Every structure is written in C-alpha cells, then in structure tokens.
Short mmCIF file of C-alpha atoms in Angstrom, two decimals:
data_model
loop_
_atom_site.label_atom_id
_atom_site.label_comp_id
_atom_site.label_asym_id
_atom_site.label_seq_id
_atom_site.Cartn_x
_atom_site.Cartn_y
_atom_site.Cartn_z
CA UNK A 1 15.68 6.92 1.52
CA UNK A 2 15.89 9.05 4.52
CA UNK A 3 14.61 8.53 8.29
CA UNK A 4 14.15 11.55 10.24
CA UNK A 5 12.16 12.57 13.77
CA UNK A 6 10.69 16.12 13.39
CA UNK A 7 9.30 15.69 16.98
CA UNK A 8 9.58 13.22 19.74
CA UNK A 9 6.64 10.73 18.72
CA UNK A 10 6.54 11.12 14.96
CA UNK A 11 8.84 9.60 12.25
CA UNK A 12 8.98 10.15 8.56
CA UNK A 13 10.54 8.05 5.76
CA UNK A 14 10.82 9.84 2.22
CA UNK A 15 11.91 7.42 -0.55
CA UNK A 16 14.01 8.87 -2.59
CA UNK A 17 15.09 6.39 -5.62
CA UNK A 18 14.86 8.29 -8.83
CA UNK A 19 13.58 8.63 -11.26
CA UNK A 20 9.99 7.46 -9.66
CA UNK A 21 10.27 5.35 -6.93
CA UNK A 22 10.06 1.24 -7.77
CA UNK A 23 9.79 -0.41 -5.48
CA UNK A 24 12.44 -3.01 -5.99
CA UNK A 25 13.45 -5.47 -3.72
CA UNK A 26 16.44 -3.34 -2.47
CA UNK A 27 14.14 -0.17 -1.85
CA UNK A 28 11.78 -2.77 0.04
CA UNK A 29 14.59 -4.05 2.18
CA UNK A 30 15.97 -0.50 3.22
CA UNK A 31 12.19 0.07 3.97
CA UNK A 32 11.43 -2.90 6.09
CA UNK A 33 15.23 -1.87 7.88
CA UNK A 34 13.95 1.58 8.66
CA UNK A 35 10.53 -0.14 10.18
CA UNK A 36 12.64 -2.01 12.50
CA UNK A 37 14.26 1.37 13.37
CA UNK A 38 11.26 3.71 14.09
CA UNK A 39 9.61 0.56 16.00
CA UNK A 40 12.66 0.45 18.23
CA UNK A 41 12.85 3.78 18.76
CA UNK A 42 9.22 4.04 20.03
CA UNK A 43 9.41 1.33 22.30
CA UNK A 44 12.99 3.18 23.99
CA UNK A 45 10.65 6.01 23.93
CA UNK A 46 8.22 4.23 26.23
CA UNK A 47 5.15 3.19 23.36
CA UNK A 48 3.69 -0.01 23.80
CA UNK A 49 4.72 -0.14 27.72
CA UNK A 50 2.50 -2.25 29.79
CA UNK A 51 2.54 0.26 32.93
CA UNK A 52 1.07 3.56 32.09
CA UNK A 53 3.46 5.15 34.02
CA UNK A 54 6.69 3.96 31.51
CA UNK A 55 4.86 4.99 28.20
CA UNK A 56 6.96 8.64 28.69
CA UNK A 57 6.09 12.32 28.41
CA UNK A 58 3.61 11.69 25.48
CA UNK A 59 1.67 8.44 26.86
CA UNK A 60 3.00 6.39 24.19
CA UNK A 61 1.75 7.93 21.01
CA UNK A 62 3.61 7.92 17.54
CA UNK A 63 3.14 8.11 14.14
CA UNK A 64 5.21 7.24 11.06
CA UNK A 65 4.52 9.30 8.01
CA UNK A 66 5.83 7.67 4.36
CA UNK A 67 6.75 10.00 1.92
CA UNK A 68 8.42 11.01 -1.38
CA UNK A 69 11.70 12.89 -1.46
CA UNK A 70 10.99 13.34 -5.13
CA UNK A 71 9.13 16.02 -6.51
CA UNK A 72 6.39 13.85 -9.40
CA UNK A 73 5.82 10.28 -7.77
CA UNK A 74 4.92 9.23 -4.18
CA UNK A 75 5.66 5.86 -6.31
CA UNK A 76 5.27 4.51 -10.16
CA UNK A 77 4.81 1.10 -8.88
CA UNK A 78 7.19 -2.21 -9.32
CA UNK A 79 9.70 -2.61 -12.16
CA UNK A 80 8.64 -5.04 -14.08
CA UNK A 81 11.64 -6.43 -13.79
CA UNK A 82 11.35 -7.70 -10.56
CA UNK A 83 8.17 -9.87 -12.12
CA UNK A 84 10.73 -12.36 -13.15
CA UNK A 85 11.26 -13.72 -9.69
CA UNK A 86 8.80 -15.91 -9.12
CA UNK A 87 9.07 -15.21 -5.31
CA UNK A 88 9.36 -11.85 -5.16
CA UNK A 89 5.80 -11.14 -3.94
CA UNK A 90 6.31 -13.65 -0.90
CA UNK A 91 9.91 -12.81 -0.07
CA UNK A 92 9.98 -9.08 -1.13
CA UNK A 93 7.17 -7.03 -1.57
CA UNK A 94 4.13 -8.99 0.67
CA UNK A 95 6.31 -8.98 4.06
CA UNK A 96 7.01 -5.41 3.61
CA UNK A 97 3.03 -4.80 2.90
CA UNK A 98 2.19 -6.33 5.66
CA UNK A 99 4.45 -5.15 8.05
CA UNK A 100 3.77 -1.32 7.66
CA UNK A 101 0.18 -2.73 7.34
CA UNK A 102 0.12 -3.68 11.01
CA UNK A 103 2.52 -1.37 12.14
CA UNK A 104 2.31 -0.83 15.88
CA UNK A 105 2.38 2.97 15.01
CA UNK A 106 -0.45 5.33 13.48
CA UNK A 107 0.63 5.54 9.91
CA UNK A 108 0.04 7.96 7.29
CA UNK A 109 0.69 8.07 3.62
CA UNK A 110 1.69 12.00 2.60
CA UNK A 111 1.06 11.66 -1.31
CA UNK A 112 2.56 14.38 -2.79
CA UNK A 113 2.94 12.84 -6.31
CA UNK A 114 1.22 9.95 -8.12
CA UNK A 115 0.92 6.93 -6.64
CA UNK A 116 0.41 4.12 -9.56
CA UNK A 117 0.14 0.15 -8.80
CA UNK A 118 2.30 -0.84 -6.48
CA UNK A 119 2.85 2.36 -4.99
CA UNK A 120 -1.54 2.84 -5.00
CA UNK A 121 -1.05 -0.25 -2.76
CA UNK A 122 1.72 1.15 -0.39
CA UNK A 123 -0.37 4.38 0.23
CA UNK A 124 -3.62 2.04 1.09
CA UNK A 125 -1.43 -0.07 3.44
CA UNK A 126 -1.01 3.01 5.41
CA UNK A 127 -3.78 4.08 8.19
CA UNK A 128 -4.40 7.61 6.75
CA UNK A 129 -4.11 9.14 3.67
CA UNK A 130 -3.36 12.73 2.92
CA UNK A 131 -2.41 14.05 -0.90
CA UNK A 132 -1.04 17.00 -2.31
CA UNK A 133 -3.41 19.76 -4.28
CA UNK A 134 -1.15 19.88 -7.08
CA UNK A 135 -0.11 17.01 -9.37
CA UNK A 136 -1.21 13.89 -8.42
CA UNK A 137 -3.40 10.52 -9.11
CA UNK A 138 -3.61 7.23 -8.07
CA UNK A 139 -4.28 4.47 -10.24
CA UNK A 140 -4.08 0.76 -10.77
CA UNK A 141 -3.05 0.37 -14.24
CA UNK A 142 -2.02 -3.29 -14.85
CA UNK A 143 -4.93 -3.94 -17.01
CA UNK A 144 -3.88 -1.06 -19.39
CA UNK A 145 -0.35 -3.25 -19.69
CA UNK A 146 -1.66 -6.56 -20.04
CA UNK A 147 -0.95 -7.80 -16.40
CA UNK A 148 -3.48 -8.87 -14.02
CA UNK A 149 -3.26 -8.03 -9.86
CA UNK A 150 -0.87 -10.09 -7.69
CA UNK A 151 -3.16 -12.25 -5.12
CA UNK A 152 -2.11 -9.75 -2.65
CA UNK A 153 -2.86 -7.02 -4.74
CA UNK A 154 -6.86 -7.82 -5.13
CA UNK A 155 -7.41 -8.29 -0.95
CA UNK A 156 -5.95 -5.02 0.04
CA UNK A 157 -8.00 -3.79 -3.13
CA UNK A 158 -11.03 -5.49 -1.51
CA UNK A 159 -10.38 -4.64 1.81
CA UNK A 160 -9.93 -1.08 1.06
CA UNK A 161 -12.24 0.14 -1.44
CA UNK A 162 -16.18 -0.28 -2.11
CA UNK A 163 -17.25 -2.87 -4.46
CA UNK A 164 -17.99 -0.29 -7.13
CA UNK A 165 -14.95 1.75 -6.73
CA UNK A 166 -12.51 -1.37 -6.73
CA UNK A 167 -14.27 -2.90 -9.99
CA UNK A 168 -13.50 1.38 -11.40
CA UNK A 169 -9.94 0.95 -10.13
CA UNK A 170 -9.18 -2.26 -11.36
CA UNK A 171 -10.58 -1.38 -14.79
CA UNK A 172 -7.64 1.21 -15.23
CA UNK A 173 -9.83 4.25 -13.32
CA UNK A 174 -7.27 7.22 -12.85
CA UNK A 175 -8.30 8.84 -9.71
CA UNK A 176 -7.96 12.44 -8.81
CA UNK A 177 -8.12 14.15 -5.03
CA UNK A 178 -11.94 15.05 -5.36
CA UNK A 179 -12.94 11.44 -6.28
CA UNK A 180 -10.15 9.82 -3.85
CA UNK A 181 -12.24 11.88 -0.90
CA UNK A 182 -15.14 11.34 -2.05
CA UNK A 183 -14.50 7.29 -1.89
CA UNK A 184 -13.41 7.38 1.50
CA UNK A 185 -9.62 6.69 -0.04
CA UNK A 186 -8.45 10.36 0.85
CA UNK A 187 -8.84 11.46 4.25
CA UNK A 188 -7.00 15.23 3.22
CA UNK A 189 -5.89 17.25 0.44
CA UNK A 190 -3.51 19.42 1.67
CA UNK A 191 -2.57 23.31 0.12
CA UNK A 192 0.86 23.06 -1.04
CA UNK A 193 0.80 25.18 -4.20
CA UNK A 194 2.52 28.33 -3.82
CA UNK A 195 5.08 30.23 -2.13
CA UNK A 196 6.12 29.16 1.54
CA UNK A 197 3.71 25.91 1.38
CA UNK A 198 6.28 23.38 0.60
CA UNK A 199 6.41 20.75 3.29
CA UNK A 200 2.60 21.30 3.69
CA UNK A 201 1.60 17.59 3.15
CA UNK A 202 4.12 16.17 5.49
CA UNK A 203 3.48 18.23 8.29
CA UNK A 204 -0.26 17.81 7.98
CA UNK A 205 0.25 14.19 7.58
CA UNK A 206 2.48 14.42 10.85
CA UNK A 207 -0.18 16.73 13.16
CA UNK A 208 -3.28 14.29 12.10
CA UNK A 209 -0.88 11.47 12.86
CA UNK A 210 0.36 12.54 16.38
CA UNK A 211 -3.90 13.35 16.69
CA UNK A 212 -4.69 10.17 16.38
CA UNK A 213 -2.05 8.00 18.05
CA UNK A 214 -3.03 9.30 21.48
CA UNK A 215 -4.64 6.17 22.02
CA UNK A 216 -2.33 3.64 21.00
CA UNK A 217 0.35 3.56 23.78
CA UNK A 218 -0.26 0.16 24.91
CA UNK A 219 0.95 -1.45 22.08
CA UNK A 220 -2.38 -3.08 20.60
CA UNK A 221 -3.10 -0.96 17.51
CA UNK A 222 -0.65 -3.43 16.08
CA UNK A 223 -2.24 -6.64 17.16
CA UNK A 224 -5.93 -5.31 16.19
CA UNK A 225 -4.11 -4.20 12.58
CA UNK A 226 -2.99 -8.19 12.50
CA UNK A 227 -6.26 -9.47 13.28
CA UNK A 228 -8.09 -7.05 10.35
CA UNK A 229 -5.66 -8.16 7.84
CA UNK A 230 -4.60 -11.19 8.30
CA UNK A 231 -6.26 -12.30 5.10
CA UNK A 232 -3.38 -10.23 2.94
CA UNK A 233 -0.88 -12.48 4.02
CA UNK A 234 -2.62 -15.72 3.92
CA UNK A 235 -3.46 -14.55 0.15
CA UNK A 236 0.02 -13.72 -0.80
CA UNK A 237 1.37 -17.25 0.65
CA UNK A 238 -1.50 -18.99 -1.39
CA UNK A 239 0.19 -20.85 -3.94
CA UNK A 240 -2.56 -20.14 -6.78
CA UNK A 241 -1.01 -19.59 -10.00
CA UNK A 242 -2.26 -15.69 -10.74
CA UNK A 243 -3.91 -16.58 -14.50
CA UNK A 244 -2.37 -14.09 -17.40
CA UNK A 245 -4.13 -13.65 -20.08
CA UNK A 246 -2.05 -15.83 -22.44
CA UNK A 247 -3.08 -18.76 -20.14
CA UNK A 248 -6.57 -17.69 -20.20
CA UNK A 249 -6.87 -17.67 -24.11
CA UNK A 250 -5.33 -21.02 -24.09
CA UNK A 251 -7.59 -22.58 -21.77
CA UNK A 252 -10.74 -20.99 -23.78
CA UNK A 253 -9.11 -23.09 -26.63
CA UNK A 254 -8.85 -25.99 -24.86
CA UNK A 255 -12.41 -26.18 -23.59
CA UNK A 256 -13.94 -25.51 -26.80
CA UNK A 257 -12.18 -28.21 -28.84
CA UNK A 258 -13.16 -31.09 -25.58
CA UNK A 259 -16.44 -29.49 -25.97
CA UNK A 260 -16.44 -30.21 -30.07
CA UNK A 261 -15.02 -33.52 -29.21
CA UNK A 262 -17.74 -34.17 -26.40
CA UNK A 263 -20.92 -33.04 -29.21
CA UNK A 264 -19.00 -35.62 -31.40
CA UNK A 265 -19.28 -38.36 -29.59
CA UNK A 266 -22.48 -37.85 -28.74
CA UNK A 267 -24.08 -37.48 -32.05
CA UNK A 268 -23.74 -33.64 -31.83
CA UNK A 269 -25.57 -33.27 -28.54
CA UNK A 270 -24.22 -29.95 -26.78
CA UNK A 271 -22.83 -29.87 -23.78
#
C-alpha cells in the first residue's frame, strides 16, 4: 500500500496486495494507519480549524482518493479465510468501514478494476465513485458461494442502493459502468483506454474530489457522515447470529416435525 500527496489538499492510497486485493486484517490495519496519517496531515494543514483564518491557503479542503496499484482488481473481496474469526467483522473489517465512512475528508473511490464483495462495499463506503472504461464490474457474489451478507454488509447495501437494485445485487447481479451510472452507484466513468491515458481515473477522482471539498473546512463533513451512518456500526456490534444456510435447512426441519407432532396431538388438526 502506498500514501502519496499529488497536491497540497488531496491524498491517495493505492492498495497494492497481489494478486487481487483481500482485504485481510493486515491490509485493513495498514489502511486504518494511513487514515490516521492523511487526517493528521489535514488538520497540520489547517482543515477542520475553527477560525477561518487558520484553515490555510486552500480554506480547508481535502480529499482522499482510494485506489488500486494493481492493474485487474480495485478489490476481490475478503479471504475467506479470515471468516474463521468470529470477530473479525467487529475488530477488523467494520471499524475500518466505518472510519473511511465518516472520514472528515471528501472521499472518492477511483475503480479501475473490479470491485467484488467486500471490496463492492469499500468503494460504496467512499463519498464518490468514479470507474475505469475498461475492465471492470462490481458485484456482490456471496450468494453464488453459498454465504449470506455480514450484518454490516446488508445496511451499507440498504443505505446505498434502491430497493430494486439492492434485491439485483444481492441476488448475484454483475454490474457494469452503464448500469452502475445509471443506479446512481457511479458518479464517472473515466477514459483510460489508450495511449497516454493511464492515471486517468485517479486524477479525475482527485479534481472532482478537491471540487467538492471546498466546503468542508470546518471539520463537520465528518460529524454529519457519523450522524447518516451511524446505523452501520450499531449493525455490525449487534450480536445476531448471521443465519447460513445449513442452519436455515435445519430449522425448516425442526419446525415441520413440532408441527407433525402438534397435528398429532391434536387429532390431526393443522397448525
């Protein structure tokens, strides 16, 4: 992973853990580290000053713009791996959500790859959205695997996308740059086939960033962010057992033999 300041109010993180990206707990903890880094660095800078005045030459703007150093996959997701901590969600994955969530800075997600699960998730945490035109999709693919969404998963999910579109997604939908727009999930797809147009996503990504944060130098864009999401972390802390679908058969079971055993008693009288 890299951290690097292509001008004086705009930050960009690529992730670069081949061969796609997982986002396992120590990619997560680098992450969070380089949060804590570009945060820092904006308040030296003067962002999120009280005074006016003290918010420096650009009034307290900044952006951070997340990235892929690789050339196929923003990010493939979690290793399932990781799945057999029971507590990775709460101590790994959710905190890190949630903080770029309500980052104090604009954020923007420069997808120049596919973005699948996990890493679908990490690009919706993000403020704005911008994808390349060549390769790329985003999808939510646990059903086609047999797993169902993480409690955090379904609010950002819900939060995020229309009713219609997150019922498409979470049925295994693989969305392209036309459809993403057209949902409202894509805000640009940016030209960066061809010769002398690499970079092209991560430079839009940082100009429609540093657009947008002109209005954030007091420090608040965080605090609204916390008060809009708050739900995500109140659902990943909620100690509901997420139901797989061996559980689910079993408990069919179960209900229809206490329902034969019910009609029994009864004298055959249904339920």
């Amino acid at each position: 992973m890299t951290l690097s300041r292509p001008h004086p109010a705009a930050w960009v993180i690529a992730l670069n853990s081949g061969p796609d990206n997982r986002l396992v707990p120590e990619l997560l903890h680098e992450l969070a580290a380089n949060l804590d880094i570009v945060e820092a660095e904006w308040r030296a800078s003067g962002g999120g000053a009280e005074d006016p005045k003290e918010r420096g030459k650009f009034g307290g703007a900044g952006t951070l713009v997340i990235t892929s150093a690789l050339p196929k996959f923003f990010s493939n997701g979690l290793d399932p791996a990781c799945l057999i901590d029971p507590n990775f969600f709460e101590s790994d994955y959710d905190p890190v959500i949630y903080r770029l969530m309500t980052f104090p800075l604009v954020t923007v997600a420069a997808i120049n790859g596919h973005a699948f699960a996990g890493g679908m998730v990490l690009a919706l945490s993000c403020d704005f959205r911008v994808m390349t035109s060549g390769k790329g999709m985003m999808c939510m693919n646990e059903i086609l695997i047999g797993l169902p969404l993480p409690n955090s998963f379904c609010q950002i999910i819900s939060s995020r996308l229309t009713p219609n579109a997150a019922r498409d997604t979470m049925l295994g939908k693989r969305w392209t740059q036309p459809q993403l727009l057209k949902e409202g999930l894509l805000d640009e797809v940016v030209d960066d086939q061809g010769p002398g147009k690499e970079g092209a996503v991560v430079k839009r990504a940082v100009e429609l960033g540093l657009k947008a944060s002109a209005t954030i130098g007091s420090g608040t864009w965080g605090a609204i962010k916390d008060g809009l999401y708050h739900g995500f972390i109140d659902d990943s802390r909620s100690f509901r057992k997420v139901v797989m679908p061996s559980h689910a058969a079993i408990s069919f079971e179960k209900r229809k033999n206490l329902e034969k055993l019910t009609a029994a008693k009864v004298g055959g009288a249904k339920l």
